[in-house]
Short mmCIF file of C-alpha atoms in Angstrom, two decimals:
data_model
loop_
_atom_site.label_atom_id
_atom_site.label_comp_id
_atom_site.label_asym_id
_atom_site.label_seq_id
_atom_site.Cartn_x
_atom_site.Cartn_y
_atom_site.Cartn_z
CA UNK A 1 16.35 8.84 6.24
CA UNK A 2 12.78 10.14 5.87
CA UNK A 3 11.32 12.66 8.35
CA UNK A 4 8.13 13.40 6.40
CA UNK A 5 4.67 13.34 7.93
CA UNK A 6 2.79 10.16 7.13
CA UNK A 7 -1.02 9.96 6.75
CA UNK A 8 -1.26 7.17 9.35
CA UNK A 9 1.08 5.53 11.86
CA UNK A 10 2.08 2.11 13.07
CA UNK A 11 1.09 -1.28 11.64
CA UNK A 12 -2.06 -1.82 9.60
CA UNK A 13 -4.30 -4.55 8.23
CA UNK A 14 -6.13 -4.76 4.93
CA UNK A 15 -9.86 -5.04 5.66
CA UNK A 16 -11.35 -7.65 3.34
CA UNK A 17 -15.06 -8.47 3.28
CA UNK A 18 -14.30 -12.01 4.47
CA UNK A 19 -12.70 -10.48 7.57
CA UNK A 20 -15.65 -8.32 8.59
CA UNK A 21 -17.36 -11.02 10.65
CA UNK A 22 -14.27 -12.58 12.25
CA UNK A 23 -12.75 -9.20 13.16
CA UNK A 24 -16.07 -7.87 14.45
CA UNK A 25 -16.47 -10.93 16.68
CA UNK A 26 -12.87 -10.86 17.92
CA UNK A 27 -11.88 -9.07 21.13
CA UNK A 28 -11.95 -5.36 20.11
CA UNK A 29 -9.21 -4.40 22.56
CA UNK A 30 -6.88 -7.07 21.17
CA UNK A 31 -7.40 -5.80 17.63
CA UNK A 32 -7.03 -2.10 18.45
CA UNK A 33 -3.97 -2.83 20.61
CA UNK A 34 -2.13 -4.20 17.57
CA UNK A 35 -3.74 -2.73 14.44
CA UNK A 36 -3.19 1.04 14.12
CA UNK A 37 -4.92 1.59 10.76
CA UNK A 38 -6.82 -0.26 8.04
CA UNK A 39 -6.97 -0.17 4.26
CA UNK A 40 -9.75 -0.95 1.79
CA UNK A 41 -10.20 -1.02 -1.96
CA UNK A 42 -12.73 1.79 -2.52
CA UNK A 43 -14.26 -0.06 -5.47
CA UNK A 44 -15.56 -2.65 -3.00
CA UNK A 45 -17.27 -0.10 -0.75
CA UNK A 46 -18.49 2.85 -2.82
CA UNK A 47 -22.31 2.74 -2.94
CA UNK A 48 -22.51 -0.10 -0.39
CA UNK A 49 -25.47 0.32 1.95
CA UNK A 50 -27.60 -1.52 4.48
CA UNK A 51 -26.16 -3.90 7.06
CA UNK A 52 -22.77 -4.13 5.35
CA UNK A 53 -22.39 -0.34 5.44
CA UNK A 54 -23.12 -0.33 9.18
CA UNK A 55 -20.48 -2.99 9.80
CA UNK A 56 -18.01 -1.00 7.70
CA UNK A 57 -18.81 2.12 9.74
CA UNK A 58 -18.06 0.13 12.90
CA UNK A 59 -14.45 -0.08 11.69
CA UNK A 60 -14.15 3.43 10.20
CA UNK A 61 -15.35 4.85 13.53
CA UNK A 62 -12.55 3.02 15.35
CA UNK A 63 -9.56 3.08 13.00
CA UNK A 64 -7.89 5.54 10.63
CA UNK A 65 -8.30 4.33 7.03
CA UNK A 66 -6.41 4.56 3.76
CA UNK A 67 -7.64 3.48 0.32
CA UNK A 68 -5.80 1.32 -2.19
CA UNK A 69 -7.39 1.41 -5.63
CA UNK A 70 -7.82 -1.46 -8.06
CA UNK A 71 -9.38 0.01 -11.19
CA UNK A 72 -7.99 3.49 -11.89
CA UNK A 73 -5.67 2.03 -14.56
CA UNK A 74 -3.22 4.90 -14.24
CA UNK A 75 -1.11 3.65 -17.16
CA UNK A 76 -3.95 2.46 -19.39
CA UNK A 77 -4.93 3.70 -22.86
CA UNK A 78 -8.54 4.43 -21.90
CA UNK A 79 -9.53 7.90 -20.63
CA UNK A 80 -9.51 8.33 -16.87
CA UNK A 81 -12.82 7.40 -15.27
CA UNK A 82 -13.81 10.82 -13.96
CA UNK A 83 -17.11 9.52 -12.59
CA UNK A 84 -15.24 7.03 -10.44
CA UNK A 85 -12.77 9.68 -9.25
CA UNK A 86 -15.67 11.97 -8.28
CA UNK A 87 -17.29 9.13 -6.29
CA UNK A 88 -13.91 8.31 -4.76
CA UNK A 89 -13.53 11.85 -3.45
CA UNK A 90 -17.00 11.72 -1.92
CA UNK A 91 -16.22 8.33 -0.35
CA UNK A 92 -12.96 9.61 1.13
CA UNK A 93 -14.68 12.67 2.53
CA UNK A 94 -17.54 10.63 4.02
CA UNK A 95 -15.27 8.21 5.86
CA UNK A 96 -12.36 10.62 6.52
CA UNK A 97 -9.96 8.45 4.52
CA UNK A 98 -6.38 9.62 5.15
CA UNK A 99 -4.77 8.75 1.79
CA UNK A 100 -5.35 7.15 -1.61
CA UNK A 101 -2.91 4.92 -3.47
CA UNK A 102 -2.92 3.05 -6.78
CA UNK A 103 -0.75 0.59 -8.68
CA UNK A 104 1.84 1.76 -11.18
CA UNK A 105 0.24 -0.41 -13.85
CA UNK A 106 -2.91 -0.57 -15.97
CA UNK A 107 -5.96 -2.81 -16.09
CA UNK A 108 -8.11 -1.47 -18.95
CA UNK A 109 -8.18 -1.63 -22.74
CA UNK A 110 -11.73 -0.97 -23.96
CA UNK A 111 -12.85 -2.78 -20.82
CA UNK A 112 -11.38 -4.17 -17.61
CA UNK A 113 -8.67 -6.82 -18.00
CA UNK A 114 -9.02 -8.12 -14.41
CA UNK A 115 -5.27 -8.13 -13.99
CA UNK A 116 -2.50 -5.60 -13.39
CA UNK A 117 -0.53 -5.21 -16.60
CA UNK A 118 3.03 -3.81 -16.73
CA UNK A 119 3.53 -0.35 -18.18
CA UNK A 120 6.42 -0.21 -20.71
CA UNK A 121 9.47 1.31 -19.03
CA UNK A 122 9.93 4.17 -21.51
CA UNK A 123 10.37 7.94 -21.33
CA UNK A 124 7.13 8.37 -23.28
CA UNK A 125 5.27 6.27 -20.69
CA UNK A 126 6.77 8.35 -17.87
CA UNK A 127 5.30 11.52 -19.33
CA UNK A 128 1.95 9.87 -20.05
CA UNK A 129 1.56 8.30 -16.61
CA UNK A 130 2.81 11.36 -14.73
CA UNK A 131 0.27 13.51 -16.55
CA UNK A 132 -2.57 11.19 -15.58
CA UNK A 133 -1.42 11.09 -11.95
CA UNK A 134 -1.43 14.89 -11.98
CA UNK A 135 -5.01 14.94 -13.24
CA UNK A 136 -6.12 12.55 -10.49
CA UNK A 137 -4.37 14.63 -7.83
CA UNK A 138 -6.08 17.76 -9.12
CA UNK A 139 -9.50 16.08 -9.08
CA UNK A 140 -9.02 14.65 -5.58
CA UNK A 141 -7.44 17.81 -4.24
CA UNK A 142 -4.53 15.92 -2.69
CA UNK A 143 -1.38 13.97 -3.49
CA UNK A 144 -1.75 10.27 -4.16
CA UNK A 145 0.73 7.43 -3.65
CA UNK A 146 1.81 5.10 -6.44
CA UNK A 147 2.80 1.51 -5.64
CA UNK A 148 5.77 -0.31 -7.13
CA UNK A 149 4.17 -3.43 -8.59
CA UNK A 150 5.21 -7.01 -9.27
CA UNK A 151 5.51 -7.88 -12.97
CA UNK A 152 6.52 -10.90 -14.99
CA UNK A 153 7.57 -9.34 -18.30
CA UNK A 154 8.91 -5.93 -19.36
CA UNK A 155 7.79 -5.41 -22.98
CA UNK A 156 9.48 -2.58 -24.82
CA UNK A 157 11.62 -1.52 -21.86
CA UNK A 158 14.04 1.35 -22.48
CA UNK A 159 14.58 2.19 -18.81
CA UNK A 160 15.26 0.04 -15.78
CA UNK A 161 12.39 -0.54 -13.36
CA UNK A 162 13.92 1.68 -10.68
CA UNK A 163 14.63 4.53 -13.12
CA UNK A 164 11.07 4.32 -14.42
CA UNK A 165 9.53 4.45 -10.93
CA UNK A 166 11.71 7.35 -9.82
CA UNK A 167 11.04 9.31 -13.02
CA UNK A 168 7.26 8.92 -12.63
CA UNK A 169 7.30 10.01 -8.98
CA UNK A 170 9.48 13.03 -9.76
CA UNK A 171 7.55 14.21 -12.82
CA UNK A 172 4.13 13.62 -11.25
CA UNK A 173 5.20 15.06 -7.87
CA UNK A 174 3.36 12.23 -6.11
CA UNK A 175 4.11 9.91 -3.19
CA UNK A 176 5.25 6.29 -3.05
CA UNK A 177 3.45 3.28 -1.62
CA UNK A 178 6.45 1.06 -0.93
CA UNK A 179 5.53 -2.61 -1.40
CA UNK A 180 8.37 -4.58 0.16
CA UNK A 181 7.12 -7.96 -1.03
CA UNK A 182 6.96 -6.74 -4.64
CA UNK A 183 10.61 -5.75 -4.49
CA UNK A 184 11.51 -9.20 -3.19
CA UNK A 185 9.39 -10.94 -5.84
CA UNK A 186 10.80 -8.87 -8.70
CA UNK A 187 14.37 -9.28 -7.46
CA UNK A 188 14.06 -13.05 -7.84
CA UNK A 189 12.09 -13.00 -11.09
CA UNK A 190 14.31 -10.38 -12.75
CA UNK A 191 17.63 -11.17 -11.04
CA UNK A 192 18.55 -8.00 -9.22
CA UNK A 193 19.72 -7.06 -5.73
CA UNK A 194 16.64 -6.07 -3.66
CA UNK A 195 18.65 -3.98 -1.19
CA UNK A 196 20.29 -1.95 -3.96
CA UNK A 197 16.84 -1.40 -5.48
CA UNK A 198 15.53 -0.30 -2.10
CA UNK A 199 18.41 2.14 -1.61
CA UNK A 200 17.59 3.83 -4.93
CA UNK A 201 13.98 4.66 -3.99
CA UNK A 202 13.03 8.16 -2.75
CA UNK A 203 12.54 7.55 0.97
CA UNK A 204 11.18 11.06 1.51
CA UNK A 205 8.22 10.22 -0.74
CA UNK A 206 7.04 7.12 1.17
CA UNK A 207 3.44 7.56 2.32
CA UNK A 208 3.15 4.06 3.76
CA UNK A 209 4.17 0.49 2.97
CA UNK A 210 2.78 -2.94 2.14
CA UNK A 211 4.06 -6.36 3.13
CA UNK A 212 2.58 -9.66 2.00
CA UNK A 213 3.15 -13.33 1.26
CA UNK A 214 3.74 -14.99 -2.11
CA UNK A 215 3.93 -18.37 -3.86
CA UNK A 216 7.10 -20.01 -5.14
CA UNK A 217 6.13 -21.37 -8.56
CA UNK A 218 9.72 -22.41 -9.32
CA UNK A 219 13.23 -21.70 -8.08
CA UNK A 220 13.42 -18.64 -10.32
CA UNK A 221 9.73 -17.66 -10.42
CA UNK A 222 7.69 -16.18 -7.58
CA UNK A 223 4.01 -15.28 -7.93
CA UNK A 224 2.71 -12.34 -5.89
CA UNK A 225 -0.44 -13.86 -4.38
CA UNK A 226 -1.11 -12.21 -0.98
CA UNK A 227 -2.30 -15.65 0.04
CA UNK A 228 0.45 -16.98 2.32
CA UNK A 229 2.49 -16.13 5.38
CA UNK A 230 5.34 -13.66 4.98
CA UNK A 231 8.73 -15.32 4.58
CA UNK A 232 11.98 -14.47 6.32
CA UNK A 233 13.57 -12.73 3.34
CA UNK A 234 10.67 -10.29 3.08
CA UNK A 235 10.79 -9.54 6.81
CA UNK A 236 14.52 -8.87 6.47
CA UNK A 237 13.89 -6.48 3.59
CA UNK A 238 11.31 -4.57 5.66
CA UNK A 239 13.87 -4.32 8.45
CA UNK A 240 16.37 -2.90 5.94
CA UNK A 241 13.80 -0.39 4.66
CA UNK A 242 13.34 0.99 8.17
CA UNK A 243 17.10 1.17 8.60
CA UNK A 244 17.45 3.15 5.37
CA UNK A 245 14.40 5.41 5.53
CA UNK A 246 13.26 5.44 9.12
CA UNK A 247 10.06 3.80 10.29
CA UNK A 248 7.01 4.30 8.06
CA UNK A 249 3.46 2.95 8.50
CA UNK A 250 3.23 -0.56 7.06
CA UNK A 251 0.20 -2.69 6.27
CA UNK A 252 -0.27 -6.45 6.05
CA UNK A 253 -2.03 -7.55 2.85
CA UNK A 254 -3.81 -10.91 2.91
CA UNK A 255 -6.41 -11.51 0.19
CA UNK A 256 -7.26 -15.22 0.42
CA UNK A 257 -6.37 -18.41 2.33
CA UNK A 258 -7.23 -16.28 5.34
CA UNK A 259 -5.97 -17.76 8.62
CA UNK A 260 -7.67 -17.23 11.99
CA UNK A 261 -7.68 -13.63 13.20
CA UNK A 262 -5.12 -14.44 15.89
CA UNK A 263 -2.59 -15.52 13.23
CA UNK A 264 -3.16 -12.36 11.19
CA UNK A 265 -2.65 -10.25 14.28
CA UNK A 266 0.60 -12.10 15.00
CA UNK A 267 1.97 -10.94 11.64
CA UNK A 268 0.80 -7.38 12.27
CA UNK A 269 2.52 -7.60 15.65
CA UNK A 270 5.74 -8.63 13.89
CA UNK A 271 5.55 -5.41 11.88
CA UNK A 272 5.19 -3.45 15.12
CA UNK A 273 8.16 -5.22 16.68
CA UNK A 274 10.44 -4.31 13.76
CA UNK A 275 9.14 -0.73 13.88
CA UNK A 276 9.91 -0.49 17.60
CA UNK A 277 13.41 -1.82 16.95
CA UNK A 278 14.10 1.24 14.76
CA UNK A 279 12.16 3.79 16.84
CA UNK A 280 14.24 6.12 19.04
CA UNK A 281 14.82 4.84 22.57
CA UNK A 282 12.39 1.97 22.07
CA UNK A 283 9.35 4.24 21.73
CA UNK A 284 6.47 3.11 19.59
CA UNK A 285 6.17 4.64 16.15
CA UNK A 286 2.92 6.35 17.17
CA UNK A 287 4.69 8.05 20.10
CA UNK A 288 7.47 9.27 17.80
CA UNK A 289 5.02 10.68 15.23
CA UNK A 290 3.00 12.42 17.95
CA UNK A 291 6.19 13.96 19.37
CA UNK A 292 7.18 15.20 15.91
CA UNK A 293 3.71 16.69 15.41
CA UNK A 294 3.97 18.56 18.70
CA UNK A 295 7.33 20.03 17.70
CA UNK A 296 5.99 21.13 14.31
CA UNK A 297 2.97 22.88 15.89
CA UNK A 298 4.99 24.58 18.66
#
């Protein structure tokens, strides 16, 4: 079970541009009573100004934030975009962003591919990716979290997915963004036991988690879309993750087919309810983290 300090607490919501207006117009107390933190893709907000910047600041003034990158291409063949990383550090400093995460994948090859491509599960790739993660951590001056991704083919694989993920995290000395839905999706698409996969992950490296919906293309093919409600099997896997690792901050991802704000908040509330189930003596996760902080500083 993990007892590490997390960058945020509780249940979070991904802040998409399409949600700015609806969330801003919704009852602020209702939102802040359920949502403990928010997440944005920094690529969508770096250099944004004017009215949109002011609306963004309305949220950053009220909620802790984390960043989840889209374009770093940590496993790609192109050199790391140092200009972007420099701007990212400035952005994180300006808005007091608590943590930065990226996908364990790549999205460039002499230009952006506009998709997340699978990195070959090889020892050579482990060394290559871990080295690039180390460079990013040095440039940002902090550890980053790497997300286990959904994938639909494993070209040139020499290692299993779980061995590849664990090797990268160990060699890079970075954290893990645990995406519960991606484990569920991959377990169906690649025929493995999701709970056994979960057990093999390094719980003490979890910075925070993601949970999302998906689309059933066929009986044996699930597409990770972030465009639907979360299904029972994914909720059950999140429950199991808390049982195994202790409660960690978890964020709802919803990218399109956005329902009314009240429905989104209901799913965030479901995260909170599962967290409270595994919190000592029924305390909220925030209360537990604050208690642990007090003990560490005493």
